[in-house]
Amino acid sequence: MSEQDDPIATIAAGYAVTGPALELGAAVVEGTACPQAGVRVPLAVLNRHGLVAGATGTGKTKTLQLIAEQLSAQGVPVFLADVKGDLSGISAPGEPGERVAARAAEVGQDWQPAGCPVEFYALGGIGTGVPIRATITDFGPTLLAKVLDLNDTQESSLGLIFHFADERGLELVDLKDLRAVIQYLTDDQGKAELKKIGGLSAATAGVILRALITLENNGGGAFFGEPNFDTADLLRTTPGGHGLVSVLELAAVQDKPQLFSTFLMWLLADLFHDLPEVGDLDRPRLVFFFDEAHLLFTGASKAFLTAITQTVRLIRSKGVGIFFVTQTPRDVPADVLSQLGNRVQHALRAFTPEDAKALKATVSTFPRSAYDLDQVLTQAGTGEAVVTVLSEKGAPTPVAWTRLRAPTSLMAPIPAEAMRAAVAGSALFAKYGTAVDRESAFEKLTAAQAQPAVPDAAVPEAEKAGKAEKPEKAEKTPPGVVEQVMGNTAVKSMLRSMGTQLGREISRSLFGTARRKR
C-alpha cells in the first residue's frame, strides 16, 4: 500500500516537524487512535492565529488548557479569558485517574501531573484577581462605542468628543470625566465649543450621555480608571524559563458580555501599539485566547470590524498569536476567519435546520480529505476534534480526526481560598490593587465652573474708556471654562511635566485607543 492509500502514513508525514511543537494527540482512523500518527502544531506557526470551535460540552476548554500548558512549558506567555470560571486549575498539577490513564494509553502520552505559573486578573477588581483597569482616554472612542451600543453616527460623534478633550488637555480617566466633558459641551457655557467641533448635535451628545449613565448604573464604572494596566505585564516569563499564564477571571461579569469582550480587544490593541515588529520567530512572544468570540462580533459597527481585521492581520508580525474560541466558524467574520491558519474543530450538533446549515458551512471551510466530515463532526466524542494546522513550510496539513491528549494540570477549578492567596501574594497586586482618583477632566471643569465671574464694576474706568476709543476692534469674548482651565499657571506647569499623559499630543490607533509611551 502506498502512502497515498494509507491515511495513517499520510497524516504521520503531514504532521512531522523538525523544530519545537505542541503535541495535540493521535489521529483516529476507523474509530481507533493511532499513536504512530501524532498530530502536532509547530510553535513557529502559532502567530498565524487559530480557531477552536465546537458545541457546548465537547471539550473546547480542555483543548485550551492542553495548548496553554504546553506553551508555558516551552517559554511562551499565554493569556486566557476564563468566562465560566473553570480554568483556574491550570495553576495546579492534575489528578491521576482511570480516565486520564486510559486516554494517555490510547494516544501514546507519557502523562505526568504538572501545573503552570499563573497570574489571576479580574476586570476592575470584580472577582478574584489583580484588577485590570483602563482609562477612558486609553480605551478610545471606537471600543467605547461598542460597549455603549452606539450606531455609526453616534460613534463618530463620540470620536469628536475625544478629539476635543485631547486637544484641550482634558484627560479622560474614568466615566465621570467623559460625562463632565459632554455636560460642559451641552451646557450654556460650552455651546460655542460644541458648534466649533462640527458634526456633533446636542441630541446625539444627549444620547451618548444617557448611555454612559446607564453603563455606570450597571456597574461599568469599575472597569475604567487608574492605575492603567500595562499590557507588558502579560509578556513575562519565570526565572526557570516558563511562560506566565495570565488568566482573566470573567465569571463575576458574565452578565456584561459586550463589555468584557470589548475589553479583551483593548488588551490586544494595546499590545499591537507597543510591541515592535519582529517578523517570523521560532516561537511567539504571546498567545492570546479570545473565548466567547461571537460576543465581540455581534452588532459590531463596520469601523469596529475593519479595525479587528487589521489588528489580526498585522499583529502576527509582532510575534502575537490569537486563537478565537467559539461554537461555529460562522461566528467569525469571513475576513477574520481567512487569517486563522490553525483549526481545531470539536463536534457540532445538527438537531435543527439551522444546525444543519452551520455543519455544512463548517465542513466547507476544511481542505478536502478522506474523512466524511459531515459524519465525523456529528459523531466525534468529547475530547476529539477535526484538526488542520499550518506545517513548518506554511502549507495546510492533512485533515486529521484527532483524539486529544489529556491536560497535565488540574481539570477543575482550584479552591477559592487558593486563588485569593495567589492574588494576595502577587507583586502586581501592590501595583494595581488600589484604585487612584487623581485630578482629571471632571475636577478641572468643576473647579473652573466654580470660579466667580469678574463683575463689571471691578473693571477700571480707564480700561473701559480705552475700549470705547477703539470701536473698530471687536470686543474680546470672555474665556470659556476650558480656556480658564488651560490658562491656569499651575495647570500649564502640570501639563508640561506630565510626560506620558495628555500634556503631549495624543496619537490614536486603529481602534482610536491612545498610544502611550512607556
Coordinates of C-alpha atoms in Angstrom, one line a residue:
M1 CA 0.0 0.0 0.0
S2 CA 1.4 3.4 -1.0
E3 CA 1.5 6.4 1.4
Q4 CA -1.3 8.0 -0.7
D5 CA -3.5 4.9 0.1
D6 CA -2.5 4.8 3.7
P7 CA -4.2 7.5 5.8
I8 CA -2.1 6.8 8.8
A9 CA 1.1 7.3 6.8
T10 CA -0.3 10.4 5.1
I11 CA -1.1 12.0 8.5
A12 CA 2.2 11.0 10.1
A13 CA 4.1 12.6 7.2
G14 CA 1.9 15.7 7.2
Y15 CA 2.4 16.4 10.9
A16 CA 6.2 15.6 11.0
V17 CA 8.2 18.5 12.4
T18 CA 11.9 19.3 12.8
G19 CA 11.5 22.2 15.3
P20 CA 9.6 22.6 18.6
A21 CA 5.9 21.8 18.5
L22 CA 2.8 21.3 20.6
E23 CA 1.6 17.7 20.8
L24 CA -2.2 17.7 20.3
G25 CA -2.9 14.0 20.2
A26 CA -3.2 11.0 17.8
A27 CA -5.0 10.6 14.6
V28 CA -8.2 8.4 14.6
V29 CA -8.7 6.0 11.7
E30 CA -11.8 3.8 11.6
G31 CA -12.6 4.7 15.1
T32 CA -9.2 3.8 16.6
A33 CA -6.5 6.2 17.8
C34 CA -3.1 5.6 16.1
P35 CA -0.2 6.9 18.3
Q36 CA 2.2 6.4 15.4
A37 CA 0.3 9.2 13.6
G38 CA 0.9 12.1 16.0
V39 CA -0.9 15.3 15.4
R40 CA 1.1 18.4 16.4
V41 CA 1.4 22.1 15.6
P42 CA 4.8 23.8 15.1
L43 CA 5.5 26.6 17.6
A44 CA 6.7 28.8 14.7
V45 CA 3.2 29.0 13.1
L46 CA 1.2 29.9 16.2
N47 CA 1.5 33.6 15.3
R48 CA -0.6 32.7 12.2
H49 CA -3.6 32.5 14.6
G50 CA -6.2 29.8 15.1
L51 CA -9.8 28.8 15.8
V52 CA -11.0 26.4 18.5
A53 CA -14.7 25.7 17.8
G54 CA -17.4 23.2 18.8
A55 CA -20.7 22.8 20.6
T56 CA -21.0 23.2 24.3
G57 CA -19.6 20.2 26.2
T58 CA -17.4 18.9 23.5
G59 CA -14.1 19.7 25.2
K60 CA -13.0 23.2 24.0
T61 CA -11.9 24.3 27.4
K62 CA -9.7 21.3 27.9
T63 CA -8.2 21.9 24.5
L64 CA -7.3 25.5 25.6
Q65 CA -5.8 24.1 28.7
L66 CA -3.8 21.5 26.8
I67 CA -2.3 24.0 24.4
A68 CA -1.7 26.7 27.1
E69 CA 0.2 24.4 29.4
Q70 CA 2.5 23.2 26.6
L71 CA 3.1 26.8 25.5
S72 CA 4.0 27.8 29.1
A73 CA 6.4 24.8 29.4
Q74 CA 8.2 26.0 26.2
G75 CA 8.7 29.5 27.4
V76 CA 5.7 31.2 25.7
P77 CA 3.5 33.5 27.8
V78 CA -0.3 32.9 27.4
F79 CA -3.4 34.9 28.0
L80 CA -6.7 33.1 28.8
A81 CA -10.1 34.6 29.3
D82 CA -11.9 32.4 31.8
V83 CA -15.6 33.1 31.2
K84 CA -17.1 30.2 33.1
G85 CA -14.5 30.2 36.0
D86 CA -13.2 26.7 35.2
L87 CA -9.6 27.4 34.0
S88 CA -8.0 28.2 37.4
G89 CA -7.0 24.5 37.7
I90 CA -4.2 25.2 35.2
S91 CA -2.2 26.5 38.1
A92 CA -2.2 23.1 39.9
P93 CA -1.0 19.6 39.0
G94 CA -3.6 17.3 37.6
E95 CA -5.0 14.3 39.5
P96 CA -4.3 10.8 38.1
G97 CA -7.3 8.5 37.5
E98 CA -8.6 5.7 35.3
R99 CA -9.9 8.0 32.6
V100 CA -6.7 10.0 32.3
A101 CA -4.6 6.8 32.2
A102 CA -6.9 5.3 29.5
R103 CA -6.7 8.4 27.3
A104 CA -2.9 8.6 27.8
A105 CA -2.5 5.0 26.7
E106 CA -4.7 5.5 23.7
V107 CA -2.7 8.4 22.3
G108 CA 0.8 7.4 23.4
Q109 CA 1.1 10.1 26.1
D110 CA 3.6 9.9 29.0
W111 CA 1.2 11.7 31.4
Q112 CA 2.8 13.4 34.4
P113 CA 0.9 15.9 36.6
A114 CA 2.2 19.4 36.4
G115 CA 0.8 22.9 37.0
C116 CA 1.7 26.2 35.4
P117 CA 2.9 29.6 36.8
V118 CA -0.3 31.7 36.8
E119 CA -1.3 35.3 37.4
F120 CA -5.0 35.8 38.1
Y121 CA -6.7 39.0 36.9
A122 CA -10.2 40.5 37.3
L123 CA -11.7 43.3 35.3
G124 CA -11.9 46.3 37.6
G125 CA -11.3 44.1 40.6
I126 CA -14.7 42.5 40.3
G127 CA -14.0 38.9 41.1
T128 CA -10.8 37.3 42.4
G129 CA -7.7 38.7 40.7
V130 CA -5.4 41.6 40.2
P131 CA -7.6 44.4 38.9
I132 CA -7.3 45.3 35.2
R133 CA -8.4 48.9 34.5
A134 CA -8.1 51.2 31.6
T135 CA -8.5 55.0 31.4
I136 CA -11.2 56.2 29.1
T137 CA -8.5 58.0 27.1
D138 CA -6.6 54.8 26.5
F139 CA -9.7 52.8 25.8
G140 CA -10.6 55.2 23.0
P141 CA -13.9 56.1 21.2
T142 CA -14.2 53.1 18.9
L143 CA -14.1 50.5 21.6
L144 CA -16.2 52.5 24.0
A145 CA -18.9 53.0 21.2
K146 CA -19.1 49.2 21.1
V147 CA -19.6 48.9 24.8
L148 CA -22.3 51.7 24.7
D149 CA -24.0 50.1 21.7
L150 CA -23.9 53.3 19.7
N151 CA -24.7 53.5 16.0
D152 CA -22.2 54.7 13.4
T153 CA -23.3 58.3 13.6
Q154 CA -23.1 58.3 17.4
E155 CA -19.7 56.5 17.3
S156 CA -18.3 59.3 15.0
S157 CA -19.7 61.9 17.3
L158 CA -18.0 60.2 20.3
G159 CA -14.8 60.4 18.4
L160 CA -15.2 64.2 18.0
I161 CA -15.7 64.5 21.8
F162 CA -12.5 62.6 22.4
H163 CA -10.7 64.8 19.9
F164 CA -12.0 67.9 21.7
A165 CA -10.7 66.5 25.1
D166 CA -7.4 65.5 23.6
E167 CA -6.8 69.0 22.1
R168 CA -7.8 70.8 25.3
G169 CA -5.7 68.6 27.6
L170 CA -8.8 67.3 29.5
E171 CA -7.7 63.8 30.4
L172 CA -10.4 61.3 30.5
V173 CA -9.6 58.9 33.3
D174 CA -13.0 57.5 34.2
L175 CA -16.6 57.7 33.2
K176 CA -17.3 60.9 35.3
D177 CA -14.6 62.7 33.3
L178 CA -16.3 61.9 30.0
R179 CA -19.7 62.8 31.4
A180 CA -18.2 66.1 32.6
V181 CA -16.9 67.0 29.1
I182 CA -20.2 66.1 27.4
Q183 CA -22.2 68.0 30.0
Y184 CA -19.9 71.0 29.5
L185 CA -20.4 70.9 25.7
T186 CA -24.2 70.7 26.1
D187 CA -24.5 73.4 28.8
D188 CA -24.8 77.1 28.1
Q189 CA -21.0 77.6 28.8
G190 CA -20.0 75.1 26.2
K191 CA -22.4 75.7 23.4
A192 CA -19.9 77.8 21.5
E193 CA -17.4 75.0 21.8
L194 CA -20.0 72.5 20.6
K195 CA -20.5 74.5 17.4
K196 CA -16.8 74.6 16.8
I197 CA -16.5 70.8 16.9
G198 CA -18.8 70.4 13.9
G199 CA -20.9 67.3 13.2
L200 CA -22.0 66.9 16.8
S201 CA -25.6 67.7 17.7
A202 CA -26.8 68.3 21.1
A203 CA -29.3 65.5 20.7
T204 CA -26.5 63.0 19.9
A205 CA -24.5 64.2 22.8
G206 CA -27.5 63.6 25.0
V207 CA -27.9 60.0 23.7
I208 CA -24.2 59.3 24.5
L209 CA -24.6 60.9 27.9
R210 CA -27.6 58.7 28.7
A211 CA -25.7 55.6 27.6
L212 CA -22.8 56.5 29.9
I213 CA -25.1 56.9 32.8
T214 CA -26.7 53.5 32.1
L215 CA -23.3 51.9 31.9
E216 CA -22.3 53.5 35.2
N217 CA -25.5 52.5 36.9
N218 CA -24.9 48.9 35.8
G219 CA -21.5 48.8 37.5
G220 CA -19.5 49.5 34.4
G221 CA -17.6 52.3 36.1
A222 CA -15.4 49.9 38.0
F223 CA -13.6 48.9 34.8
F224 CA -12.3 52.4 34.0
G225 CA -9.8 54.3 35.9
E226 CA -6.2 54.2 37.2
P227 CA -3.8 52.6 37.7
N228 CA -4.0 51.9 34.0
F229 CA -3.0 48.3 33.2
D230 CA 0.4 47.9 31.4
T231 CA -0.1 45.0 28.9
A232 CA 3.7 44.4 29.0
D233 CA 2.9 42.5 32.2
L234 CA 1.3 39.8 30.0
L235 CA 4.7 39.0 28.4
R236 CA 6.6 37.8 31.4
T237 CA 8.4 34.5 31.9
T238 CA 9.6 32.9 35.1
P239 CA 13.3 32.6 36.2
G240 CA 13.1 29.0 35.2
G241 CA 12.1 29.9 31.6
H242 CA 8.4 29.0 31.8
G243 CA 5.9 31.4 30.1
L244 CA 3.5 33.0 32.6
V245 CA -0.2 32.1 32.1
S246 CA -2.4 35.1 32.6
V247 CA -5.9 34.1 33.5
L248 CA -8.6 36.8 33.4
E249 CA -11.4 35.7 35.6
L250 CA -14.7 36.8 34.0
A251 CA -17.2 34.6 35.8
A252 CA -18.2 37.6 38.0
V253 CA -19.0 39.7 35.0
Q254 CA -20.8 37.1 32.8
D255 CA -23.8 39.4 32.6
K256 CA -21.7 42.1 30.9
P257 CA -20.5 40.2 27.8
Q258 CA -20.3 43.2 25.5
L259 CA -18.1 45.0 28.0
F260 CA -15.7 42.2 28.7
S261 CA -15.3 41.1 25.1
T262 CA -14.5 44.7 24.1
F263 CA -12.0 44.9 27.0
L264 CA -10.2 41.9 25.6
M265 CA -10.0 43.6 22.3
W266 CA -8.5 46.7 24.1
L267 CA -5.7 44.5 25.5
L268 CA -4.9 43.2 22.0
A269 CA -5.0 46.7 20.5
D270 CA -2.7 48.0 23.3
L271 CA -0.2 45.2 22.7
F272 CA -0.3 45.9 19.0
H273 CA 0.7 49.6 19.6
D274 CA 3.5 48.9 21.9
L275 CA 5.3 45.8 20.5
P276 CA 8.0 46.2 17.9
E277 CA 8.0 44.4 14.6
V278 CA 9.8 41.1 14.8
G279 CA 8.7 39.1 11.8
D280 CA 8.5 35.3 12.0
L281 CA 10.1 33.9 15.2
D282 CA 10.8 30.3 16.1
R283 CA 8.1 30.7 18.7
P284 CA 5.5 33.5 19.5
R285 CA 6.0 36.2 22.1
L286 CA 2.5 35.7 23.4
V287 CA -0.6 33.5 22.5
F288 CA -3.9 35.2 23.3
F289 CA -7.1 33.0 23.6
F290 CA -10.2 35.0 22.9
D291 CA -13.1 33.0 24.4
E292 CA -16.8 33.5 23.5
A293 CA -15.5 35.3 20.4
H294 CA -19.0 35.6 18.9
L295 CA -19.7 38.3 21.6
L296 CA -17.1 40.5 20.0
F297 CA -18.6 40.5 16.6
T298 CA -22.3 40.6 17.3
G299 CA -23.7 44.0 16.5
A300 CA -20.3 45.5 15.7
S301 CA -20.0 48.5 13.5
K302 CA -18.3 48.4 10.2
A303 CA -15.4 50.5 11.6
F304 CA -15.0 48.2 14.5
L305 CA -14.9 45.1 12.3
T306 CA -12.4 46.7 10.0
A307 CA -10.2 47.5 12.9
I308 CA -10.4 43.9 14.2
T309 CA -9.5 42.6 10.8
Q310 CA -6.5 44.9 10.5
T311 CA -5.3 44.1 14.0
V312 CA -5.4 40.3 13.4
R313 CA -3.7 40.7 10.1
L314 CA -0.9 42.9 11.4
I315 CA -0.2 41.7 14.9
R316 CA 1.3 38.4 13.8
S317 CA 4.4 40.3 12.6
K318 CA 4.8 41.4 16.3
G319 CA 5.0 37.9 17.5
V320 CA 1.5 37.5 18.9
G321 CA -0.8 34.6 18.0
I322 CA -4.6 34.9 18.5
F323 CA -6.9 31.9 19.0
F324 CA -10.7 32.7 18.7
V325 CA -12.8 30.3 20.7
T326 CA -16.5 29.9 19.8
Q327 CA -19.1 27.4 18.7
T328 CA -19.0 27.5 14.9
P329 CA -16.8 29.2 12.3
R330 CA -19.8 31.2 11.2
D331 CA -19.5 33.2 14.4
V332 CA -16.3 34.8 13.0
P333 CA -16.5 37.2 10.0
A334 CA -15.0 35.9 6.8
D335 CA -12.2 38.4 6.6
V336 CA -11.0 37.3 10.1
L337 CA -11.7 33.6 9.5
S338 CA -9.5 33.6 6.4
Q339 CA -6.5 34.6 8.6
L340 CA -6.8 31.8 11.1
G341 CA -4.3 29.1 9.9
N342 CA -4.7 26.6 12.7
R343 CA -8.1 24.9 13.2
V344 CA -9.3 22.6 16.0
Q345 CA -13.0 21.8 15.4
H346 CA -14.8 19.8 18.0
A347 CA -18.2 18.1 17.4
L348 CA -21.2 20.0 16.2
R349 CA -24.9 19.2 16.8
A350 CA -27.4 19.0 14.0
F351 CA -30.7 19.0 15.8
T352 CA -32.3 21.8 13.7
P353 CA -32.3 23.0 10.1
E354 CA -30.1 25.9 11.3
D355 CA -27.7 23.5 12.9
A356 CA -27.5 21.6 9.6
K357 CA -26.6 24.8 7.8
A358 CA -23.9 25.5 10.3
L359 CA -22.5 22.0 9.9
K360 CA -22.4 22.3 6.1
A361 CA -20.8 25.7 6.3
T362 CA -18.1 24.3 8.7
V363 CA -17.3 21.3 6.5
S364 CA -16.9 23.6 3.5
T365 CA -14.1 25.5 5.3
F366 CA -11.8 22.4 5.6
P367 CA -9.4 21.1 2.9
R368 CA -10.6 18.0 1.1
S369 CA -9.8 14.8 2.9
A370 CA -10.6 11.1 3.1
Y371 CA -12.9 11.6 6.0
D372 CA -16.6 12.1 5.7
L373 CA -16.6 15.3 7.8
D374 CA -20.4 15.6 7.9
Q375 CA -20.4 12.3 9.8
V376 CA -17.2 12.8 11.8
L377 CA -18.2 16.2 13.1
T378 CA -21.6 14.9 14.5
Q379 CA -20.1 11.6 15.9
A380 CA -16.8 12.8 17.4
G381 CA -16.7 12.2 21.2
T382 CA -15.7 14.6 23.9
G383 CA -12.0 15.3 23.7
E384 CA -11.9 14.6 20.0
A385 CA -11.6 17.2 17.2
V386 CA -11.0 17.6 13.5
V387 CA -7.6 19.3 13.1
T388 CA -5.7 21.0 10.3
V389 CA -2.8 23.4 11.0
L390 CA 0.0 25.0 9.1
S391 CA 3.1 23.0 8.6
E392 CA 6.6 24.4 9.2
K393 CA 6.6 25.3 5.5
G394 CA 3.3 27.2 5.9
A395 CA 1.2 24.8 4.0
P396 CA -2.1 23.3 5.4
T397 CA -1.6 19.8 7.0
P398 CA -3.9 16.9 6.1
V399 CA -7.2 17.0 7.9
A400 CA -6.9 14.7 10.9
W401 CA -9.7 13.3 13.2
T402 CA -7.8 13.6 16.4
R403 CA -8.1 12.1 19.9
L404 CA -6.6 14.8 22.0
R405 CA -4.2 14.4 24.8
A406 CA -5.2 14.9 28.5
P407 CA -4.1 18.1 30.1
T408 CA -1.4 17.6 32.8
S409 CA -2.8 20.3 35.0
L410 CA -6.0 20.1 37.1
M411 CA -9.1 19.8 35.0
A412 CA -11.3 21.6 37.6
P413 CA -11.3 24.9 39.4
I414 CA -8.9 25.3 42.4
P415 CA -10.4 26.2 45.8
A416 CA -11.4 29.9 46.2
E417 CA -9.1 30.3 49.2
A418 CA -6.1 29.2 47.0
M419 CA -7.0 31.8 44.4
R420 CA -7.3 34.5 47.0
A421 CA -3.9 33.6 48.4
A422 CA -2.3 33.6 45.0
V423 CA -3.7 37.1 44.2
A424 CA -2.7 38.5 47.6
G425 CA 0.8 37.2 47.2
S426 CA 1.3 38.7 43.7
A427 CA 3.7 41.5 43.2
L428 CA 1.2 43.0 40.7
F429 CA -1.4 43.4 43.4
A430 CA 0.7 46.1 45.0
K431 CA 1.0 47.8 41.6
Y432 CA -2.7 47.7 40.5
G433 CA -4.7 46.7 43.6
T434 CA -5.7 50.2 44.8
A435 CA -7.7 52.5 42.6
V436 CA -6.4 56.0 42.2
D437 CA -8.6 59.1 41.5
R438 CA -6.3 62.0 40.6
E439 CA -7.2 65.3 39.1
S440 CA -8.5 65.0 35.6
A441 CA -11.3 66.5 33.4
F442 CA -14.0 66.3 36.0
E443 CA -12.1 68.1 38.7
K444 CA -10.7 70.7 36.3
L445 CA -14.1 71.6 34.8
T446 CA -15.7 71.6 38.2
A447 CA -13.1 73.9 39.6
A448 CA -13.3 76.3 36.6
Q449 CA -17.1 76.4 36.8
A450 CA -16.9 77.3 40.5
Q451 CA -14.8 80.4 39.7
P452 CA -16.9 83.6 40.1
A453 CA -17.3 85.8 37.1
V454 CA -15.5 89.2 37.2
P455 CA -18.2 91.9 37.9
D456 CA -18.3 94.8 35.5
A457 CA -17.7 97.2 38.5
A458 CA -14.3 95.8 39.0
V459 CA -13.1 96.9 35.6
P460 CA -11.1 100.2 35.8
E461 CA -12.8 103.2 34.2
A462 CA -9.6 103.9 32.1
E463 CA -9.8 100.4 30.7
K464 CA -13.5 100.9 29.8
A465 CA -12.6 104.2 28.2
G466 CA -9.8 102.6 26.2
K467 CA -12.1 100.0 24.9
A468 CA -14.7 102.7 23.9
E469 CA -12.0 104.6 22.0
K470 CA -11.3 101.6 19.7
P471 CA -14.7 100.6 18.3
E472 CA -13.1 99.2 15.2
K473 CA -11.9 96.1 17.2
A474 CA -14.4 93.6 18.2
E475 CA -14.8 93.1 21.9
K476 CA -12.9 90.1 23.1
T477 CA -15.0 87.1 24.0
P478 CA -14.6 86.2 27.7
P479 CA -12.7 83.0 28.1
G480 CA -14.8 79.8 28.4
V481 CA -14.3 77.2 31.1
V482 CA -11.8 75.2 29.0
E483 CA -9.7 78.4 28.3
Q484 CA -9.8 79.2 32.0
V485 CA -8.5 75.7 32.9
M486 CA -5.8 75.8 30.2
G487 CA -4.8 79.4 31.1
N488 CA -4.2 78.5 34.8
T489 CA -0.4 78.7 35.5
A490 CA -0.5 75.6 37.7
V491 CA -2.3 73.6 35.0
K492 CA 0.2 74.7 32.4
S493 CA 3.1 73.6 34.6
M494 CA 1.5 70.3 35.3
L495 CA 0.8 69.6 31.6
R496 CA 4.5 70.4 30.7
S497 CA 5.6 67.7 33.2
M498 CA 3.1 65.0 32.5
G499 CA 5.4 63.2 30.1
T500 CA 3.3 60.2 29.0
Q501 CA 0.0 61.9 29.7
L502 CA -2.1 64.3 27.7
G503 CA 0.2 67.3 28.0
R504 CA 1.7 65.9 24.9
E505 CA 0.0 65.2 21.6
I506 CA -2.0 62.0 21.6
S507 CA -1.8 59.8 18.6
R508 CA -4.6 57.2 18.2
S509 CA -4.6 53.7 16.7
L510 CA -6.9 51.7 14.5
F511 CA -9.4 51.5 17.4
G512 CA -8.9 55.1 18.5
T513 CA -7.0 53.9 21.6
A514 CA -4.3 56.3 22.9
R515 CA -0.8 55.3 22.2
R516 CA 1.2 55.6 25.4
K517 CA 5.0 55.9 25.6
R518 CA 6.4 53.6 28.3

